[in-house]
Amino acid sequence: MRTYHCFWLLLWAGQPHQSFLTPLSKRTSGFPEKEKVLVLSGNSRQDLHRSKRSWMWNQFFLLEEYTGTDYQYVGKLHSDQDKGDGSLKYILSGDGAGDLFIINENTGDIQATKRLDREEKPVYILRAQAINRRTGRPVEPESEFIIKIHDINDNEPMFTKDVYNASIPEMSDVGTFVVQVTATDADDPTYGNSAKVVYSILQGQPYFSVESETGIIKTALLNMDRENREQYQVVIQAKDMGGQMGGLSGTTTVNITLTDVNDNPPRFPQSTYQFRAPESTPLDSPVGRIKANDADVEENAEIEYSITEGDGNDMFGITTDKDTQEGVITVKKALDFESKNLYILKVEATNTHVDPRFLYLGPFKDSATVRIQVEDVDEPPMFSRPAYIMEVKEDVPLNSIIGTVTAQDPDAAKNPVKYSVDRHTDMDRVFNINSGNGSIFTSKPLDRETLLWHNITVIAAEINNPKQSSRVPVFIKVLDVNDNAPEFAMFYETFVCENAKAEQLIQTLSAVDRDDSYNGHQFSFSLAPEAASSSNFTLQDNRDNTAGIFTRKTRYNRHETSTYFLPVVISDNDYPIQSSTETVTIRVCACDHRGKMLSCNAEALIHPTGLSTGALIAILLCIIILLVTVVLFAALRRQRKKEPLIISKEDIRDNIVSYNDEGGGEEDTQAFDIGTLRNPEAIDDNKLRRDIVPETLYMPRRTATARDNTDVRDFINQRLKENDTDPTAPPYDSLATYAYEGNGSVAESLSSLESVTTDGDQDYDYLSDWGPRFKKLADMYGSMDSDKDS
């Protein structure tokens, strides 16, 4: 008979309503416990065939968040091969085995060592097996079972947002959707009511309500007005356990803003406005501002202003300032206090964006009355015309009146006006004006051919207040008179061939006239009376303002007469008739048989050969080279005559420049005052230069005297400054002598001028010890000593 072994697994069921009569050893306290035995065995068959073993198992539950001090008991593992002699060993593997779940290898008791949280891991899968302790071989196949963590209500509902923001239009109907809030509960929704959330409103009634199951917030009050209250704060609570007592809850805040709609018409704060405007206010200048108040905002508060009635519709306009929503009243036409000094307007303010839903509240516009008082100001004189155009003939006599301008004071005082010509527009003073009556007359002769139009400006100013003035342009056209005689259009110089035939045309003449002719110019040509009979040429008037010159004889001889001067008289047909005599130069030339000019110079036959252009250029270049050579040679000779003053080439810093200007000697007391060199205080500033003739006499300038112990540098700087600022000083390339050596020199005076005061001989050998700078002096004075000895 085949024996089948059974594997018993004893687990704690964890049902709080059940209790055990006989507790097992080492069980955790705090909950009633009971063993539940599951028979995991193969199917017994009556026949001799062996079937495949299959394990049957169930889910086992364990409460989360256990708070006891001992390990929490899970269940017991038992095999029918266990004889109680300790030969079997129970082992556990799978999720948390050995750490979270432990097993007593002798008894098979399973315990949980830590607090379990279903929200972290709801299910654990474990495997149990019994093995032979001695051989280590399993006595039963491995069995797998599941421990499912039983949920308790340990998590409160959490909203998806800490703060919700929503907005709805004002004046919305009751039940208008605002926003939906959502809260979630981490507890098991399939077990009890731990995760069943119910919504309620804690703050925000009676304005809003919330649906308990969906969390949808709706309006609960009719006609909520943004202008009364714009912001609302609603607090929503989410509670689990279906809202029953003992459930956990969470809250969130919903900020609800009422958006604006155009439900308020514009309203003027006052019915009448008064403004003042000087009559001199420029066009398009603002006179005043009015504003209608609108409780709405943004585009719902935009206002359009218009003038609907009044006696100043054409004088004033109104526009809307988009930034301030004010109506700006401006001047459209020039104001005149004397004509009208009060205007009454009716201004209307209208919303540009009207909501038809709220038309029942009344018309969305308002009106107000605007009174504008025109103030009188002292205005400048006004001319009768904006511009004057006058005409005058160019031969009009001086001081002839050509026209009159008129201006008057528009004010009620009617102050007298004086006239003047702006000389910036009449620099030559061709015209003048009578300051009393405004008549313009000529003061210089006119010439149309020089200037056709004169554009001047006349100024009219009040006599009592000259600052009040106005200007007007006056355009004066100079009319033409026949005062210019016609003349040749160009200078005519023609030729006639020696072999010319009689009655041959040699030149066509034309004329111009600077005068203007309305009907066109008509010129007549004729020879001057003195040449009409004796001339070798004839003149034919073509009657089209041109004339032709013809030969009178057959041949001409240039050796007898090389040039003919033919006087021609040109006349016009205007009144008075003007005429002029012009001269045509006719040269006699040699021509070929075709009439082509060959030569017009009579001396060309006598001296037929001449120098070419190239030869003339070569001669000119030779002359220039010769002149340059002579100049360079002369310059070199002059340079050789100059003896260098400094022999040494090493030191060229202190050079003595000789001007070859020899004075009159020591007896010449007019050249300079020798005492000045010895005593600078004796300078006479009143003396003028004797070498030039003064162009301008200046007042004598007294300079400060130098003290006895004045340093030489201070003295020279003082004299240099005086010469720089002295207008009578010599030019910059002149030599200014500052012959003052100062006191306390170690070498004493080196000037030869003091030698006249001593009769004894001096020894100049010490100059040789002073270096190369004084070598020249040493040589000069050394040679003088040698001459004396000899």
Short mmCIF file of C-alpha atoms in Angstrom, two decimals, residues 335 384 468 755:
data_model
loop_
_atom_site.label_atom_id
_atom_site.label_comp_id
_atom_site.label_asym_id
_atom_site.label_seq_id
_atom_site.Cartn_x
_atom_site.Cartn_y
_atom_site.Cartn_z
CA LEU A 335 -10.71 132.10 -31.61
CA SER A 384 -5.87 142.79 -44.85
CA GLN A 468 3.01 143.13 -30.86
CA SER A 755 87.67 147.09 -20.52
#
